[in-house]
XYZ file of C-alpha atoms in Angstrom:
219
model
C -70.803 -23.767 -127.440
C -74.567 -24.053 -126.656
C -75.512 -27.513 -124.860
C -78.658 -27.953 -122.632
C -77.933 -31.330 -120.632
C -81.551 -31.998 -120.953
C -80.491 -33.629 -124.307
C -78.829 -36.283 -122.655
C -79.738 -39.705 -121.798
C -82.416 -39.956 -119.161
C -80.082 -42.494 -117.640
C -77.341 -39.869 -116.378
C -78.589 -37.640 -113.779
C -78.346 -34.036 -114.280
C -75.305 -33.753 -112.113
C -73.697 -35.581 -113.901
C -74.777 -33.946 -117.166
C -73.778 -30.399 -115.701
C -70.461 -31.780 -114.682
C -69.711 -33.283 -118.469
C -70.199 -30.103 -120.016
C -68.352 -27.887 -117.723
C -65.260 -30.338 -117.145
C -64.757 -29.899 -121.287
C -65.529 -25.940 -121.463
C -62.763 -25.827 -118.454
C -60.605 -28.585 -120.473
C -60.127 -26.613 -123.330
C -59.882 -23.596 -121.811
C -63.472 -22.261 -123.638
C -63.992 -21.063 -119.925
C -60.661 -19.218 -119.337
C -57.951 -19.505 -116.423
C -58.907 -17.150 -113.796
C -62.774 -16.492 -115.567
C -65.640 -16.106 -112.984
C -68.496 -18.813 -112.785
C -71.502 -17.945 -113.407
C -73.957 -19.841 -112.016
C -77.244 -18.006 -113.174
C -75.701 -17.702 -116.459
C -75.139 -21.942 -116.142
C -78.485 -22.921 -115.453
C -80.488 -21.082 -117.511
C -77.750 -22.143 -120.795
C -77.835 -25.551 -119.377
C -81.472 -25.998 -118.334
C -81.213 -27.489 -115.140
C -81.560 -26.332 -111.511
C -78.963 -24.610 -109.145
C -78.052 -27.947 -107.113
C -76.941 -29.687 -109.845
C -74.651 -26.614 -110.712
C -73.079 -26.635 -107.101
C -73.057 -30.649 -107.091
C -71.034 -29.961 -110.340
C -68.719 -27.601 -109.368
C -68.359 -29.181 -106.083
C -66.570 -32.315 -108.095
C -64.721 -29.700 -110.151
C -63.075 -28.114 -107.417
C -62.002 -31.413 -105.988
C -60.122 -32.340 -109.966
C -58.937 -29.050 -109.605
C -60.510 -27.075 -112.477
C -62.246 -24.665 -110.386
C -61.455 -22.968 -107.114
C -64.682 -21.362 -104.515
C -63.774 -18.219 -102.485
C -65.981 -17.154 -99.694
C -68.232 -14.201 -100.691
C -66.242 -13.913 -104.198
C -67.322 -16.837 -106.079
C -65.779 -19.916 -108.080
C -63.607 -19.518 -110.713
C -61.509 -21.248 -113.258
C -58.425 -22.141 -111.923
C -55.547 -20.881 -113.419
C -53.184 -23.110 -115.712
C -49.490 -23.345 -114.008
C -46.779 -24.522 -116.533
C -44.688 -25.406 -113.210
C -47.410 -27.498 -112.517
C -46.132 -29.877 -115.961
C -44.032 -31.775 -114.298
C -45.391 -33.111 -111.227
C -48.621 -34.087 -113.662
C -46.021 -35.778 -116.095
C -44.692 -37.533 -113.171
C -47.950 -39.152 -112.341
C -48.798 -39.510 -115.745
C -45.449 -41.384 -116.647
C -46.514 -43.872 -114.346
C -50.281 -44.443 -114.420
C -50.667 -44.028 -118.092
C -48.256 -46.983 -118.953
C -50.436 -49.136 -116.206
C -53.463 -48.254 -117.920
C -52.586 -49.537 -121.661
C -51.542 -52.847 -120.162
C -54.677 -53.182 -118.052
C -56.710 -52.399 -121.048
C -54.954 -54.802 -123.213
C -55.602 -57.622 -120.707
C -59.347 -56.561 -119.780
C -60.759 -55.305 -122.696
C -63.833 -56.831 -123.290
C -65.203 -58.106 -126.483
C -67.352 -55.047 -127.117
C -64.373 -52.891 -125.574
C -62.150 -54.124 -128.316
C -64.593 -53.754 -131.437
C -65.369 -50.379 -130.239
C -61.529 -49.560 -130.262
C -61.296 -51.041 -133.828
C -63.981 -48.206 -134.758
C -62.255 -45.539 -132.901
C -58.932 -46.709 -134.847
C -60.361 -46.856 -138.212
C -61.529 -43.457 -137.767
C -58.125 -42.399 -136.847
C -56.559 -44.378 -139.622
C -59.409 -42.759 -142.581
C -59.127 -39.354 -141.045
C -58.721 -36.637 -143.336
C -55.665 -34.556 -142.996
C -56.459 -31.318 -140.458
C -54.776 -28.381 -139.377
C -57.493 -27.548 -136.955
C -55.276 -28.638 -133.652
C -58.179 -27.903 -131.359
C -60.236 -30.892 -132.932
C -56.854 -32.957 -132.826
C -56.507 -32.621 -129.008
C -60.334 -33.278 -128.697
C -59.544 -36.341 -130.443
C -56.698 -37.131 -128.318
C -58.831 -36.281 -125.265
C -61.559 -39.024 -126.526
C -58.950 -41.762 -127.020
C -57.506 -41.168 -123.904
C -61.298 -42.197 -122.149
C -61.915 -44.540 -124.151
C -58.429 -46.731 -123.011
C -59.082 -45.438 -119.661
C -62.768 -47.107 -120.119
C -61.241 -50.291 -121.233
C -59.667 -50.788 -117.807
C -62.850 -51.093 -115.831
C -61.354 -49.617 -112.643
C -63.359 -46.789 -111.751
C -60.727 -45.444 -109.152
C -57.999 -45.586 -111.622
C -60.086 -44.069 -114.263
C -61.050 -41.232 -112.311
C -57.980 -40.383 -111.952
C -56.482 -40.898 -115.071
C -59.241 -38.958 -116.475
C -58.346 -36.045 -114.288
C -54.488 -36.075 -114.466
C -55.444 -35.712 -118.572
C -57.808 -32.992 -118.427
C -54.827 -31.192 -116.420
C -52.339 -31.992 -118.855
C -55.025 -31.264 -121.673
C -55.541 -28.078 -120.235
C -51.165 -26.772 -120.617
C -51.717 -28.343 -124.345
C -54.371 -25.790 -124.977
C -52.347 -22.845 -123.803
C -50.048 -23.840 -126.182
C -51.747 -24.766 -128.987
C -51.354 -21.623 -131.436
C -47.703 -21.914 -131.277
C -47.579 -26.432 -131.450
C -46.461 -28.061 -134.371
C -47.074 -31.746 -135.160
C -49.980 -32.037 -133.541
C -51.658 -34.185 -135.976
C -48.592 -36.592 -135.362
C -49.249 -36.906 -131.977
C -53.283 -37.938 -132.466
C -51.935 -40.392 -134.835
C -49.216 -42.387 -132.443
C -52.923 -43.402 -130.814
C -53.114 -46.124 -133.850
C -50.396 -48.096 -132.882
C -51.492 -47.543 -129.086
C -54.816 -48.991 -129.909
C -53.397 -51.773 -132.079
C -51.590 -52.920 -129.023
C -54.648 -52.938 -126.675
C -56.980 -54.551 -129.164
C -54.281 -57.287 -129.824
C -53.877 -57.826 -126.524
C -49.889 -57.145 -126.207
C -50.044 -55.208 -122.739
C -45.993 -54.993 -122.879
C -46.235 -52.876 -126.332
C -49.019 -51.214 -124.939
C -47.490 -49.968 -121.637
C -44.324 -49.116 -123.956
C -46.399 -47.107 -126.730
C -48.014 -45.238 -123.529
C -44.808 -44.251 -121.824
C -43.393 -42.900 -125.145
C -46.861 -40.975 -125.568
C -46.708 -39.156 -122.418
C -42.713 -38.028 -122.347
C -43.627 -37.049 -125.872
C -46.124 -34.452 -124.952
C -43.599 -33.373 -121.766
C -40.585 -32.936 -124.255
C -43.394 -30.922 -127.187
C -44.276 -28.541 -124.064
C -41.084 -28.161 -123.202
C -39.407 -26.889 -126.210
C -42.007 -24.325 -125.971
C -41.325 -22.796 -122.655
């Protein structure tokens, strides 16, 4: 995937930019577990200097997607399946807080933009492409997270998802259904645009234990 953050709004600073792009590549595994990081490599793909790159992976290491070892470099960190269920654990209980707090704060604009993202869910052709599917999923996901305006809470949300994003990919040749699971998002999003934080939280719980119990029978 080529991507020069120069292309992105002047608004965002070039940190930030950096960080975007390498947060998905390590999110869907396009760097691999365990892969070196090059930096050189980074900033002349990405078009930007090397502070950025460190700021970048600085933030990285702290979510956990890379790890820094004196005189050997940064890497990808590796993806633990023992990690699933402390990361279910958190999510079973933040993820459920989230759908309610978006059904209650969701702004005006939050809520048309939701219809939008469920209409496009709802028209969607039929795909057996299950990579697109979990980016999909990963963009819902935000965009609730968005909808709760808590930037604390959506930090971490967002990072507990990329982690849990990350075990989906390793297991993403061998997952069936996955097209199901994008589409239990319509309902979700039904509940947050109407407003019904109870069926929201609900919808959320069952999404989560869902994905634990789909890994699972895997392992």
């Amino acid at each position: 995937m080529n991507a020069r953050v120069n292309d992105e709004p002047a608004s965002v600073s070039l940190t930030e930019q950096a960080y975007a792009v390498l947060r998905d590549r390590l999110v869907m595994l396009e760097i691999k577990p365990g892969e070196p990081i090059n930096e050189d490599r980074l900033r002349t793909e990405l078009g930007v200097g090397r502070t950025p790159i460190r700021e970048a992976l600085k933030r990285l290491e702290q979510e956990r997607l890379v790890v820094a070892f004196p005189r050997r470099g940064t890497f990808a960190t590796d993806v633990n399946i023992s990690d699933l269920s402390h990361i279910s654990e958190v999510r079973r209980t933040l993820e459920p807080l989230a759908a309610a707090a978006a059904a209650e704060r969701a702004t005006a604009q939050d809520r048309t933009a939701l219809t939008d993202l469920r209409s496009r869910l709802d028209t969607a052709a039929p795909t057996g492409d299950n990579t697109e599917l979990l980016r999909t999923d990963v963009g819902v996901h935000r965009a609730i997270y968005g909808c709760v305006h808590n930037p604390f809470l959506e930090d971490t949300l967002i990072s507990y998802d990329n982690l849990a994003t990350r075990i989906w990919c390793v297991f993403l040749p061998r997952l069936s259904g996955m097209a199901g699971h994008v589409d239990e998002h319509v309902p979700l999003l039904t509940a947050i645009i109407e407003g019904d934080a109870k069926k929201a939280s609900e919808l959320a719980s069952q999404h989560v234990i869902g994905f634990e119990q789909a890994i699972r029978a895997l392992i």
